[in-house]
GROMACS .gro file of C-alpha atoms in nm:
model
  158
    1MET     CA    1  10.619  -6.007   4.304
    2SER     CA    2  10.862  -5.903   4.042
    3ASP     CA    3  10.991  -5.558   4.023
    4PRO     CA    4  10.744  -5.366   3.798
    5LEU     CA    5  10.845  -5.217   3.457
    6ILE     CA    6  10.783  -4.842   3.463
    7ILE     CA    7  10.729  -4.666   3.151
    8GLU     CA    8  10.738  -4.251   3.154
    9VAL     CA    9  10.700  -4.009   2.885
   10LYS     CA   10  11.006  -3.784   2.925
   11GLY     CA   11  10.956  -3.395   2.805
   12ILE     CA   12  10.573  -3.420   2.853
   13GLU     CA   13  10.571  -3.138   3.120
   14LYS     CA   14  10.631  -2.893   2.789
   15ILE     CA   15  10.315  -2.996   2.684
   16VAL     CA   16  10.138  -3.016   3.029
   17LYS     CA   17  10.223  -2.643   3.124
   18SER     CA   18  10.113  -2.529   2.750
   19LEU     CA   19   9.798  -2.655   2.867
   20LYS     CA   20   9.576  -2.366   3.008
   21ASP     CA   21   9.254  -2.544   3.227
   22LEU     CA   22   9.253  -2.882   3.402
   23SER     CA   23   9.001  -3.039   3.176
   24SER     CA   24   9.259  -3.059   2.912
   25ASN     CA   25   9.483  -3.175   3.174
   26GLU     CA   26   9.264  -3.488   3.240
   27PHE     CA   27   9.263  -3.537   2.836
   28LEU     CA   28   9.611  -3.575   2.798
   29LYS     CA   29   9.626  -3.808   3.116
   30GLU     CA   30   9.359  -4.022   2.943
   31ILE     CA   31   9.545  -4.048   2.612
   32LEU     CA   32   9.827  -4.136   2.794
   33SER     CA   33   9.691  -4.376   2.942
   34GLN     CA   34   9.559  -4.555   2.648
   35ALA     CA   35   9.906  -4.525   2.521
   36GLY     CA   36  10.020  -4.699   2.791
   37ASP     CA   37   9.772  -4.996   2.755
   38GLU     CA   38   9.870  -5.034   2.385
   39ALA     CA   39  10.245  -5.032   2.431
   40ALA     CA   40  10.166  -5.281   2.708
   41LYS     CA   41  10.009  -5.528   2.510
   42GLU     CA   42  10.310  -5.507   2.281
   43VAL     CA   43  10.544  -5.585   2.574
   44LEU     CA   44  10.326  -5.860   2.671
   45LYS     CA   45  10.200  -6.056   2.378
   46THR     CA   46  10.567  -6.155   2.333
   47GLU     CA   47  10.634  -6.547   2.418
   48GLY     CA   48  10.825  -6.613   2.765
   49LEU     CA   49  10.594  -6.362   2.921
   50GLN     CA   50  10.175  -6.380   2.836
   51LYS     CA   51  10.260  -6.639   2.639
   52TYR     CA   52  10.426  -6.912   2.777
   53PRO     CA   53  10.741  -7.043   2.636
   54PRO     CA   54  10.716  -7.418   2.498
   55ALA     CA   55  10.692  -7.669   2.790
   56THR     CA   56  11.011  -7.915   2.871
   57ALA     CA   57  11.066  -8.212   3.045
   58ALA     CA   58  10.980  -8.066   3.368
   59ASN     CA   59  10.564  -8.042   3.219
   60ALA     CA   60  10.571  -8.410   3.096
   61PRO     CA   61  10.537  -8.736   3.359
   62PRO     CA   62  10.676  -8.926   3.486
   63GLU     CA   63  10.563  -8.793   3.832
   64PRO     CA   64  10.600  -8.537   3.972
   65TYR     CA   65  10.584  -8.277   3.695
   66TYR     CA   66  10.451  -7.947   3.639
   67ILE     CA   67  10.110  -7.873   3.454
   68ARG     CA   68  10.085  -7.532   3.355
   69GLY     CA   69   9.768  -7.334   3.481
   70ARG     CA   70   9.656  -7.614   3.732
   71GLY     CA   71   9.980  -7.728   4.001
   72MET     CA   72  10.245  -7.987   4.061
   73GLN     CA   73  10.140  -8.365   3.961
   74TYR     CA   74  10.222  -8.615   4.190
   75LYS     CA   75  10.154  -9.007   4.136
   76SER     CA   76   9.771  -8.970   4.338
   77TYR     CA   77   9.723  -8.581   4.329
   78ASN     CA   78   9.777  -8.253   4.184
   79ASP     CA   79   9.887  -7.957   4.467
   80MET     CA   80   9.659  -7.689   4.263
   81ARG     CA   81   9.905  -7.439   4.373
   82SER     CA   82   9.952  -7.277   4.002
   83GLU     CA   83   9.941  -6.891   4.019
   84LYS     CA   84   9.867  -6.908   3.678
   85TYR     CA   85  10.147  -6.620   3.564
   86GLY     CA   86  10.046  -6.541   3.230
   87THR     CA   87   9.700  -6.386   3.401
   88LYS     CA   88   9.884  -6.212   3.655
   89PHE     CA   89   9.992  -5.930   3.470
   90TYR     CA   90   9.873  -5.585   3.564
   91VAL     CA   91   9.899  -5.224   3.401
   92THR     CA   92   9.829  -4.951   3.613
   93ASN     CA   93   9.891  -4.554   3.569
   94THR     CA   94  10.203  -4.373   3.768
   95LEU     CA   95  10.116  -4.149   4.009
   96ASP     CA   96  10.108  -3.815   3.810
   97GLY     CA   97   9.923  -4.019   3.555
   98PHE     CA   98  10.180  -4.018   3.261
   99GLY     CA   99  10.280  -4.308   3.250
  100VAL     CA  100  10.242  -4.684   3.311
  101ILE     CA  101  10.376  -4.956   3.536
  102ILE     CA  102  10.316  -5.329   3.414
  103GLY     CA  103  10.402  -5.564   3.656
  104ASN     CA  104  10.316  -5.975   3.785
  105SER     CA  105  10.166  -5.993   4.080
  106ALA     CA  106  10.214  -6.404   4.089
  107SER     CA  107  10.444  -6.464   4.414
  108TYR     CA  108  10.699  -6.639   4.177
  109ALA     CA  109  10.720  -6.376   3.890
  110LYS     CA  110  11.041  -6.247   4.018
  111TYR     CA  111  11.213  -6.572   3.923
  112LEU     CA  112  11.046  -6.575   3.561
  113ALA     CA  113  11.069  -6.207   3.459
  114ASP     CA  114  11.263  -5.977   3.697
  115GLU     CA  115  11.597  -5.809   3.546
  116LYS     CA  116  11.773  -5.897   3.844
  117LEU     CA  117  11.640  -6.201   4.020
  118GLN     CA  118  11.563  -6.384   3.692
  119ALA     CA  119  11.652  -6.773   3.786
  120THR     CA  120  11.931  -6.880   3.544
  121HIS     CA  121  11.712  -7.185   3.454
  122MET     CA  122  11.391  -7.066   3.406
  123ALA     CA  123  11.592  -6.789   3.148
  124ARG     CA  124  11.722  -7.068   2.915
  125ILE     CA  125  11.393  -7.258   2.896
  126GLY     CA  126  11.261  -6.955   2.743
  127TRP     CA  127  11.110  -6.715   2.995
  128ARG     CA  128  11.186  -6.338   2.925
  129LYS     CA  129  11.297  -6.040   3.145
  130LEU     CA  130  10.986  -5.766   3.104
  131ILE     CA  131  11.270  -5.526   3.062
  132ASP     CA  132  11.462  -5.698   2.826
  133VAL     CA  133  11.131  -5.750   2.596
  134ALA     CA  134  11.059  -5.345   2.679
  135ARG     CA  135  11.391  -5.250   2.568
  136GLU     CA  136  11.333  -5.479   2.249
  137LYS     CA  137  11.013  -5.351   2.165
  138LEU     CA  138  11.140  -4.982   2.239
  139PRO     CA  139  11.099  -4.868   1.901
  140LYS     CA  140  10.740  -4.958   1.861
  141ILE     CA  141  10.673  -4.825   2.190
  142LYS     CA  142  10.767  -4.520   2.103
  143SER     CA  143  10.602  -4.514   1.819
  144ILE     CA  144  10.275  -4.578   1.971
  145TYR     CA  145  10.375  -4.286   2.244
  146ASP     CA  146  10.428  -4.094   1.936
  147LYS     CA  147  10.104  -4.159   1.759
  148TRP     CA  148   9.881  -4.097   2.081
  149ILE     CA  149  10.101  -3.739   2.140
  150GLN     CA  150  10.065  -3.627   1.768
  151TYR     CA  151   9.626  -3.706   1.867
  152ALA     CA  152   9.621  -3.500   2.143
  153ILE     CA  153   9.836  -3.222   1.996
  154ASN     CA  154   9.590  -3.217   1.714
  155LYS     CA  155   9.279  -3.250   1.920
  156LEU     CA  156   9.378  -2.999   2.169
  157GLY     CA  157   9.497  -2.754   1.871
  158LEU     CA  158   9.840  -2.664   1.974
   0.00000   0.00000   0.00000
């Protein structure tokens, strides 16, 4: 499993402190959860993460070659060991409820998308580091959170 990407909202404590009851606090967590889901979708739709980069010679005959979503193809059989990396991404809330964690549970995810462990040859063929994509998309992520936080502020009458 690769190191997860954690998106945290800094400064949210000021809003939380201004809330008068727990139901408002839960409302804010729900709003930020929705913001996190939207931000995660923005990050993950990038080619080289959920959307696989273009196939290479390693994905075509002669045997052995790797069939994405299936496994290694040998002359007489396929080992059926694909973990379907593109479908193994997950998005969960942080413990405090004010952020999200984006990760991938495939056993080899760290070699495709981890900041420190990505295999050089995987980067060369188009697999992206999750943190690099998040940095690239930071302005869009911020605008998503800004929109949702403004919605919460308006809804709570702050």
